[in-house]
C-alpha cells in the first residue's frame, strides 16, 4: 500500500482534481490519498478566525460568503451529473452553515481549530463526490477518527497505527482510500491540527503507520531544489537525498516539506518521493537512507529568528552554566536552533517568541543579555559537507560582503548554518547560488 499526498495547488482547481483522480486510478497497489485544503482556503479560514477573535463579525461574514462563492464556482466545474451536483452542494452548504453558526458563538482557541479544519474536510468530501460520479470505488477515512496528538502536541504514532488499521479493515475490498491531511484530535478530544503545511506530516505519519511502500508528496514543483525558487531565479531539482539531509532542509526553511515531516518516514524506513502534479513524468526527488552523493546539495532559509546573547564572566572555567541556561528554555518548551559559545558568552537562537519575555526575565541573573530580532538562519546542507574540499572557502568567499552574526559548523556533518540579519536573506541566497552551485 502506498501514500499519495496532494497539496493545495494540486487540488486547487476542478481540472486539477480530475487530473489527480486520473493519476490515482492508474495505481496498481492500494493507495491512501491524503489531501490538503484547496489553495487559499486555509489562509482564508485563518483570516476568518482572526476577524471573529477581534469581534469584527461583519468582516468575518463577508469573508465566509466570499469563500462560499469560491466553492460554488469550484463544484460547478468539478461535477456534472445531477446527483453528484446535489451532493456537492449539500456538502458546501453543511460546512458553510457551520461557519455561519460559529459567527454567533463566543470565540475560543478550540473553536478556531474547528474553523481551520473546514478546508481539508471540504476538499476530501468533494473529491469523493467526484470519484463517485466517475464510478470509482473508494472509501473516505476520517482523519479525526485516527490522527491524534498528545498534550505536548506530538503525534501518537502507536494509537494512529491501531485506529487506522481498524478503519482499513472495514473496507477490505477497496483500493482507493481518501483522508484529510493537517487535521487531528488533541489530548482533550478536540479538533486540532499539525500546524501550517501539516498535510506532509500527516502523509508521513500515515505512511509510517501502515508501513507503506512509499510516501509520495505531490506538489507544484518537480522536487526539492538546490535553493529557494521563490527567491532565487535559477534553481535545479535534486534527484536523491538522505532522510537527514531532507530533515535539515525541511526544518531550516525549505517550504516544500513541513519541518517535522521526515522523521516518521525515516524511523520506519519508508522512501519519500517529492513529485510534481503538473509534470507527473518528471523525476522529482527520492529521499531514502542513502544520500546518493557527497557534497553540498541545497541552501534554505528559516525566517523570524531571534538571537539571544548571554555575556557573563561567571562562565569562565565554570561548569553547569549551560545546563542552567538550557533549563530556562526547557521550562518554556522553546526549542533552541543554533548555539555558539565563547569563554565568556553564549549566543543562541529561537524561532518561537511566545515566551520570550519570561525567558529573558529568567536569564537576567546569568549576565548581560542582548537580543537581536529579525534574523534568518541560512543553512547549507549536504552529505558530509565538512569533508568536501574547499567548501568553507567557497562558502565564505561568496558572502564576504554580508555581516554574519553566528556560525554553526560540526553539529551535524550535513549542515552549516549561518545567522544573518533578515534584510540580507535574498542577497545571501543569491550569492550562495552562484558561489556554491555556479548557478
Ligand atoms: P503544497 O501546497 O503542495 O504543500 P507548498 O507551497 O507547501 O506546496 O510547497 C511547495 C513550494 O515550496 C514550491 O512551490 C516552492 O515555491 C517552495 N519551496 C521553497 N523552497 C523550496 C525548495 N528548496 N525546493 C522546492 N520548493 C521549494
Ligand atoms: N491546509 C493546510 C495549510 O495550508 C495544511 C497543508 O496544506 O499542508 O497549512
Ligand atoms: Mg505544503
Coordinates of C-alpha atoms and ligand atoms in Angstrom, one line a residue:
X1 CA 0.0 0.0 0.0
X2 CA 1.3 3.5 -0.8
X3 CA 0.5 7.0 0.3
X4 CA 0.0 9.9 -2.2
X5 CA -0.4 13.3 -0.7
X6 CA -1.6 16.2 -2.8
X7 CA -1.0 19.8 -1.7
X8 CA -3.2 22.9 -2.0
X9 CA -2.3 23.9 -5.5
X10 CA -2.6 20.2 -6.7
X11 CA -6.3 20.3 -5.7
X12 CA -7.0 24.0 -6.1
X13 CA -8.8 23.8 -9.4
X14 CA -11.5 21.4 -10.6
X15 CA -9.4 20.2 -13.5
X16 CA -6.5 19.6 -11.1
X17 CA -8.8 17.3 -9.0
X18 CA -9.8 15.5 -12.2
X19 CA -6.1 15.1 -13.0
X20 CA -5.3 13.7 -9.6
X21 CA -8.1 11.1 -10.0
X22 CA -6.5 10.0 -13.3
X23 CA -3.2 9.7 -11.5
X24 CA -4.6 7.8 -8.6
X25 CA -6.7 5.4 -10.6
X26 CA -3.7 4.3 -12.6
X27 CA -2.1 2.8 -9.5
X28 CA -1.8 -0.9 -9.2
X29 CA -1.4 -1.2 -5.5
X30 CA -3.9 0.2 -2.9
X31 CA -3.4 3.8 -2.1
X32 CA -4.2 6.2 0.7
X33 CA -4.8 9.7 -0.8
X34 CA -4.1 12.5 1.6
X35 CA -5.5 15.8 0.6
X36 CA -4.8 19.4 1.7
X37 CA -7.4 22.1 1.5
X38 CA -7.9 23.9 -1.8
X39 CA -5.1 26.5 -2.2
X40 CA -6.0 29.7 -0.4
X41 CA -8.7 28.1 1.8
X42 CA -6.6 27.7 5.0
X43 CA -5.4 31.3 4.6
X44 CA -9.0 32.5 4.3
X45 CA -10.0 30.4 7.3
X46 CA -7.1 31.9 9.4
X47 CA -8.4 35.3 8.4
X48 CA -12.0 34.5 9.3
X49 CA -10.8 33.2 12.7
X50 CA -8.8 36.4 13.3
X51 CA -11.7 38.6 12.4
X52 CA -14.0 36.6 14.8
X53 CA -11.4 36.8 17.5
X54 CA -11.2 40.6 17.0
X55 CA -15.0 40.8 17.3
X56 CA -15.4 42.0 13.7
X57 CA -18.2 39.7 12.8
X58 CA -19.4 41.8 9.8
X59 CA -16.0 41.4 8.1
X60 CA -15.9 37.7 9.1
X61 CA -19.3 37.2 7.5
X62 CA -18.1 38.9 4.3
X63 CA -15.0 36.6 4.2
X64 CA -17.2 33.5 4.8
X65 CA -19.5 34.5 1.9
X66 CA -16.6 35.1 -0.4
X67 CA -15.2 31.7 0.3
X68 CA -18.5 30.0 -0.1
X69 CA -18.9 31.6 -3.6
X70 CA -15.5 30.2 -4.5
X71 CA -16.7 26.7 -3.6
X72 CA -19.9 27.1 -5.6
X73 CA -17.8 28.0 -8.6
X74 CA -15.5 25.1 -7.9
X75 CA -18.2 22.4 -7.8
X76 CA -19.8 23.8 -10.9
X77 CA -16.8 22.5 -12.9
X78 CA -16.0 19.6 -10.7
X79 CA -19.1 17.5 -11.2
X80 CA -21.8 17.4 -13.9
X81 CA -24.2 14.7 -13.0
X82 CA -27.3 15.9 -11.1
X83 CA -26.9 13.5 -8.2
X84 CA -23.3 14.5 -7.8
X85 CA -24.0 18.2 -8.1
X86 CA -26.7 18.0 -5.4
X87 CA -24.4 16.1 -3.1
X88 CA -21.5 18.6 -3.6
X89 CA -23.9 21.5 -3.0
X90 CA -25.1 19.8 0.2
X91 CA -21.5 19.4 1.4
X92 CA -20.7 23.0 0.8
X93 CA -23.9 24.1 2.4
X94 CA -23.2 22.0 5.5
X95 CA -19.7 23.4 6.1
X96 CA -20.6 27.0 5.4
X97 CA -23.6 26.7 7.7
X98 CA -21.2 25.5 10.4
X99 CA -19.0 28.6 9.8
X100 CA -22.1 30.8 10.0
X101 CA -23.1 29.2 13.3
X102 CA -19.6 29.8 14.7
X103 CA -20.1 33.5 13.9
X104 CA -22.7 33.6 16.6
X105 CA -20.7 31.7 19.3
X106 CA -18.2 33.4 21.5
X107 CA -14.7 32.9 20.2
X108 CA -12.2 30.4 21.7
X109 CA -9.0 28.8 20.6
X110 CA -10.6 25.4 20.2
X111 CA -13.4 26.9 18.1
X112 CA -10.7 28.4 15.9
X113 CA -9.3 25.0 15.3
X114 CA -12.7 23.8 14.1
X115 CA -12.7 26.7 11.7
X116 CA -9.3 25.8 10.3
X117 CA -10.4 22.1 9.8
X118 CA -13.1 23.0 7.3
X119 CA -10.7 23.3 4.4
X120 CA -9.5 19.7 4.5
X121 CA -13.0 18.4 5.3
X122 CA -14.4 20.1 2.3
X123 CA -11.6 19.1 -0.2
X124 CA -11.8 15.4 0.7
X125 CA -15.6 15.2 0.7
X126 CA -15.8 16.9 -2.7
X127 CA -13.0 14.7 -4.1
X128 CA -15.1 11.7 -3.1
X129 CA -18.2 13.1 -4.8
X130 CA -16.2 13.3 -8.0
X131 CA -14.8 9.7 -7.5
X132 CA -18.4 8.5 -7.0
X133 CA -19.5 10.4 -10.1
X134 CA -16.8 8.6 -12.1
X135 CA -17.9 5.3 -10.7
X136 CA -14.5 4.7 -8.9
X137 CA -14.8 2.6 -5.8
X138 CA -13.2 4.3 -2.8
X139 CA -13.6 4.9 1.0
X140 CA -13.2 8.1 3.0
X141 CA -11.2 7.5 6.2
X142 CA -12.0 10.5 8.5
X143 CA -8.6 11.7 9.9
X144 CA -10.4 12.8 13.1
X145 CA -11.0 9.2 13.8
X146 CA -7.4 8.1 13.8
X147 CA -4.9 11.0 13.7
X148 CA -4.1 12.3 17.2
X149 CA -1.6 14.3 19.2
X150 CA -0.7 14.2 22.9
X151 CA -0.7 17.0 25.4
X152 CA 2.8 18.1 24.0
X153 CA 1.3 18.3 20.5
X154 CA 3.3 15.2 19.5
X155 CA 1.6 12.7 17.2
X156 CA 0.7 9.4 18.9
X157 CA 2.0 7.0 16.3
X158 CA 1.0 3.9 18.3
X159 CA -2.6 4.8 18.5
X160 CA -2.6 6.1 14.9
X161 CA -1.4 2.7 13.8
X162 CA -4.1 0.8 15.7
X163 CA -7.0 3.0 14.7
X164 CA -6.0 3.3 11.1
X165 CA -5.6 -0.4 10.6
X166 CA -9.1 -0.9 12.2
X167 CA -10.6 1.6 9.7
X168 CA -8.8 -0.1 6.8
X169 CA -10.1 -3.5 7.9
X170 CA -13.7 -2.2 7.5
X171 CA -13.1 -1.7 3.7
X172 CA -11.0 -4.7 2.8
X173 CA -12.0 -4.9 -0.8
X174 CA -11.3 -1.3 -1.6
X175 CA -8.2 0.0 -3.3
X176 CA -8.6 3.8 -3.0
X177 CA -8.8 5.5 0.4
X178 CA -9.1 9.2 0.9
X179 CA -8.3 11.1 4.0
X180 CA -7.6 14.6 5.3
X181 CA -4.1 16.0 5.8
X182 CA -3.4 18.5 8.6
X183 CA -6.3 17.9 10.9
X184 CA -6.3 15.7 14.0
X185 CA -7.7 15.3 17.5
X186 CA -5.8 16.6 20.6
X187 CA -5.4 15.1 24.0
X188 CA -8.7 16.8 25.1
X189 CA -10.5 15.2 22.3
X190 CA -10.9 18.5 20.4
X191 CA -10.3 19.1 16.7
X192 CA -6.7 20.3 16.3
X193 CA -4.1 20.4 13.6
X194 CA -0.5 19.6 12.8
X195 CA 0.4 23.3 12.1
X196 CA 0.6 25.1 8.8
X197 CA 1.8 22.9 5.9
X198 CA 0.9 19.9 8.2
X199 CA -0.5 17.7 5.4
X200 CA 3.0 16.5 4.6
X201 CA 3.4 15.4 8.2
X202 CA 0.0 13.6 8.1
X203 CA 1.2 11.7 5.0
X204 CA 4.4 10.7 6.6
X205 CA 2.7 9.6 9.8
X206 CA 0.2 7.6 7.8
X207 CA 2.9 6.0 5.7
X208 CA 4.7 5.0 8.9
X209 CA 1.6 3.7 10.5
X210 CA 0.7 1.4 7.6
X211 CA 4.3 0.6 6.7
X212 CA 3.7 2.0 3.2
X213 CA 5.9 1.0 0.2
X214 CA 6.4 4.7 -0.5
X215 CA 5.2 8.1 0.7
X216 CA 4.6 10.4 -2.3
X217 CA 4.3 14.1 -1.8
X218 CA 2.8 15.6 -4.9
X219 CA 3.1 19.4 -5.2
X220 CA 3.6 22.2 -7.7
X221 CA 7.3 21.8 -8.3
X222 CA 9.5 18.9 -9.6
X223 CA 11.1 18.0 -6.3
X224 CA 13.4 19.6 -3.7
X225 CA 15.5 22.3 -5.4
X226 CA 19.0 23.4 -4.5
X227 CA 17.8 26.8 -3.4
X228 CA 14.5 28.6 -2.6
X229 CA 12.8 29.0 -6.0
X230 CA 10.6 31.8 -4.6
X231 CA 13.7 33.9 -4.2
X232 CA 16.4 32.7 -6.5
X233 CA 15.9 32.6 -10.3
X234 CA 18.0 29.6 -11.4
X235 CA 17.4 26.6 -9.2
X236 CA 17.7 22.9 -10.0
X237 CA 16.0 19.8 -8.7
X238 CA 17.9 17.3 -6.6
X239 CA 17.5 13.7 -7.7
X240 CA 18.3 11.9 -4.4
X241 CA 19.0 12.8 -0.8
X242 CA 19.1 11.2 2.6
X243 CA 16.5 11.5 5.3
X244 CA 19.0 13.5 7.3
X245 CA 19.5 16.0 4.5
X246 CA 15.8 16.3 3.8
X247 CA 15.0 16.8 7.5
X248 CA 17.7 19.5 7.8
X249 CA 16.3 21.3 4.8
X250 CA 12.7 21.0 5.9
X251 CA 13.5 22.2 9.4
X252 CA 15.6 25.1 8.1
X253 CA 13.0 26.5 5.8
X254 CA 12.6 24.6 2.6
X255 CA 8.8 25.1 2.4
X256 CA 8.2 22.1 0.1
X257 CA 8.2 19.9 3.3
X258 CA 6.7 20.5 6.7
X259 CA 9.5 20.9 9.2
X260 CA 8.7 17.6 11.1
X261 CA 7.5 15.6 8.1
X262 CA 10.6 13.5 7.6
X263 CA 11.1 11.7 11.0
X264 CA 8.1 9.3 10.7
X265 CA 9.2 8.1 7.3
X266 CA 12.8 7.9 8.5
X267 CA 12.0 6.0 11.6
X268 CA 10.0 3.4 9.7
X269 CA 12.4 3.4 6.6
X270 CA 9.7 4.5 4.2
X271 CA 11.1 6.1 1.0
X272 CA 9.7 9.5 0.4
X273 CA 9.2 10.9 -3.2
X274 CA 8.6 14.6 -4.0
X275 CA 6.7 14.7 -7.2
X276 CA 5.2 17.4 -9.5
X277 CA 1.4 17.1 -10.1
X278 CA 1.7 19.3 -13.2
X279 CA 4.6 17.2 -14.6
X280 CA 4.0 13.6 -13.3
X281 CA 6.7 12.2 -15.5
X282 CA 9.4 14.5 -14.1
X283 CA 11.9 12.6 -11.9
X284 CA 11.4 14.5 -8.7
X285 CA 13.4 13.8 -5.5
X286 CA 13.9 10.5 -3.9
X287 CA 14.5 10.5 -0.1
X288 CA 15.9 7.4 1.5
X289 CA 18.6 6.4 3.9
X290 CA 21.1 6.9 1.0
X291 CA 22.4 10.4 0.2
X292 CA 23.4 9.5 -3.3
X293 CA 26.4 11.7 -3.4
X294 CA 28.8 13.6 -1.2
X295 CA 28.9 17.4 -1.1
X296 CA 26.6 20.4 -0.9
X297 CA 23.1 19.8 -2.1
X298 CA 21.0 22.8 -1.1
X299 CA 20.5 26.0 0.7
X300 CA 17.5 27.0 2.7
X301 CA 16.5 30.0 4.9
X302 CA 14.5 30.0 8.1
X303 CA 12.7 33.3 8.9
X304 CA 11.8 35.1 12.1
X305 CA 14.7 34.1 14.2
X306 CA 15.6 35.8 17.5
X307 CA 19.2 35.7 18.7
X308 CA 20.0 35.9 22.4
X309 CA 23.5 36.5 23.7
X310 CA 24.3 36.0 27.4
X311 CA 27.6 37.5 28.5
X312 CA 29.0 36.6 31.9
X313 CA 32.5 36.4 33.3
X314 CA 31.0 33.8 35.7
X315 CA 31.1 31.4 32.7
X316 CA 34.9 31.5 32.8
X317 CA 36.1 28.0 33.8
X318 CA 32.6 27.2 35.2
X319 CA 30.6 24.1 34.6
X320 CA 26.9 23.7 34.8
X321 CA 26.4 27.2 33.4
X322 CA 24.9 25.9 30.1
X323 CA 22.7 23.4 31.8
X324 CA 21.1 26.2 33.8
X325 CA 20.5 28.3 30.7
X326 CA 19.0 25.3 28.8
X327 CA 16.7 24.6 31.7
X328 CA 15.1 28.0 31.2
X329 CA 14.3 27.1 27.6
X330 CA 13.1 23.7 28.6
X331 CA 10.8 25.2 31.1
X332 CA 9.1 27.3 28.4
X333 CA 9.2 24.4 25.8
X334 CA 11.1 26.7 23.4
X335 CA 13.5 24.8 21.1
X336 CA 17.0 26.3 20.5
X337 CA 18.1 26.1 16.8
X338 CA 21.6 27.4 16.8
X339 CA 24.1 27.8 19.6
X340 CA 27.7 29.1 19.8
X341 CA 29.9 29.7 22.9
X342 CA 33.0 31.6 23.8
X343 CA 34.7 31.6 27.2
X344 CA 32.6 34.5 28.5
X345 CA 29.4 34.4 26.3
X346 CA 26.9 32.1 24.8
X347 CA 24.7 33.0 21.8
X348 CA 21.7 31.0 20.8
X349 CA 18.7 31.3 18.6
X350 CA 15.0 30.6 18.9
X351 CA 12.1 31.0 16.4
X352 CA 9.2 30.8 18.9
X353 CA 8.7 34.1 20.7
X354 CA 5.6 33.0 22.7
X355 CA 7.5 33.1 26.0
X356 CA 10.4 35.4 25.1
X357 CA 9.5 37.9 27.8
X358 CA 9.5 35.2 30.5
X359 CA 12.7 33.6 29.2
X360 CA 14.6 36.9 29.1
X361 CA 13.5 37.6 32.7
X362 CA 14.8 34.3 33.9
X363 CA 18.1 34.7 32.0
X364 CA 18.8 38.1 33.6
X365 CA 20.6 36.7 36.7
X366 CA 23.1 34.9 34.5
X367 CA 24.7 38.1 33.0
X368 CA 24.2 40.8 30.4
X369 CA 21.5 39.8 27.8
X370 CA 21.4 41.1 24.3
X371 CA 18.6 40.3 21.9
X372 CA 18.6 40.6 18.1
X373 CA 15.2 40.1 16.5
X374 CA 14.6 39.9 12.7
X375 CA 17.4 37.4 11.9
X376 CA 17.4 34.5 9.5
X377 CA 19.2 31.2 9.6
X378 CA 20.8 30.2 6.3
X379 CA 21.5 26.5 6.2
X380 CA 23.9 24.9 3.7
X381 CA 23.0 21.2 3.6
X382 CA 24.7 18.2 2.0
X383 CA 26.0 14.8 2.8
X384 CA 29.4 15.0 4.7
X385 CA 29.8 18.6 3.6
X386 CA 32.5 19.2 6.1
X387 CA 34.7 16.7 4.2
X388 CA 34.1 18.5 0.9
X389 CA 37.3 20.1 -0.3
X390 CA 37.4 23.9 -0.2
X391 CA 33.8 24.0 0.8
X392 CA 34.3 26.5 3.7
X393 CA 36.5 28.7 1.4
X394 CA 33.8 28.7 -1.3
X395 CA 31.1 29.4 1.2
X396 CA 32.6 32.3 2.9
X397 CA 34.4 33.5 -0.2
X398 CA 31.0 34.0 -1.8
X399 CA 29.4 36.0 1.0
X400 CA 32.3 38.3 2.1
X401 CA 30.1 41.4 2.0
X402 CA 27.5 40.0 4.3
X403 CA 27.6 40.5 8.1
X404 CA 27.4 37.1 9.7
X405 CA 26.2 37.1 13.3
X406 CA 26.7 33.4 14.2
X407 CA 28.1 30.3 12.5
X408 CA 27.3 26.7 13.5
X409 CA 29.5 24.1 12.0
X410 CA 30.1 20.5 13.0
X411 CA 26.9 19.9 14.9
X412 CA 25.9 17.6 12.2
X413 CA 28.2 16.5 9.3
X414 CA 25.4 17.5 6.9
X415 CA 24.8 21.2 7.8
X416 CA 26.5 24.5 8.2
X417 CA 24.2 27.3 9.5
X418 CA 24.8 31.0 9.4
X419 CA 22.8 33.6 11.2
X420 CA 22.3 36.9 9.3
X421 CA 20.0 39.9 9.6
X422 CA 16.8 39.3 7.7
X423 CA 17.5 42.2 5.2
X424 CA 20.3 40.1 3.8
X425 CA 18.3 37.0 3.2
X426 CA 17.7 37.3 -0.6
X427 CA 21.1 38.6 -1.3
X428 CA 22.9 35.7 0.6
X429 CA 20.7 33.1 -1.1
X430 CA 21.5 34.5 -4.5
X431 CA 25.2 34.8 -3.8
X432 CA 25.4 31.3 -2.4
X433 CA 23.7 30.0 -5.5
X434 CA 26.5 31.4 -7.6
X435 CA 29.3 30.7 -5.2
X436 CA 28.4 27.1 -4.1
X437 CA 26.5 25.9 -7.2
X438 CA 27.8 28.0 -10.0
X439 CA 24.2 28.9 -11.0
Ligands
LIG1 P1 1.8 22.3 -1.2 O1 0.6 23.2 -1.3 O2 1.8 21.3 -2.3 O3 2.0 21.7 0.1 P2 3.9 24.2 -0.7 O4 3.6 25.5 -1.2 O5 3.7 23.9 0.7 O6 3.0 23.1 -1.6 O7 5.4 23.7 -1.1 C1 5.8 23.8 -2.5 C2 6.5 25.2 -2.6 O8 7.7 25.2 -1.8 C3 7.1 25.4 -4.0 O9 6.1 25.9 -4.9 C4 8.3 26.3 -3.8 O10 8.0 27.6 -4.1 C5 8.5 26.2 -2.3 N1 9.9 25.9 -2.0 C6 10.7 26.5 -1.1 N2 11.9 26.0 -1.0 C7 12.0 25.0 -1.9 C8 13.0 24.1 -2.3 N3 14.2 24.1 -1.8 N4 12.7 23.2 -3.3 C9 11.4 23.2 -3.8 N5 10.4 24.0 -3.5 C10 10.7 24.9 -2.5
LIG2 N1 -4.1 23.3 4.5 C1 -3.1 23.4 5.5 C2 -2.2 24.7 5.3 O1 -2.5 25.4 4.3 C3 -2.2 22.2 5.5 C4 -1.4 21.9 4.2 O2 -1.7 22.5 3.2 O3 -0.4 21.2 4.3 O4 -1.4 25.0 6.0
LIG3 MG1 2.9 22.4 1.9

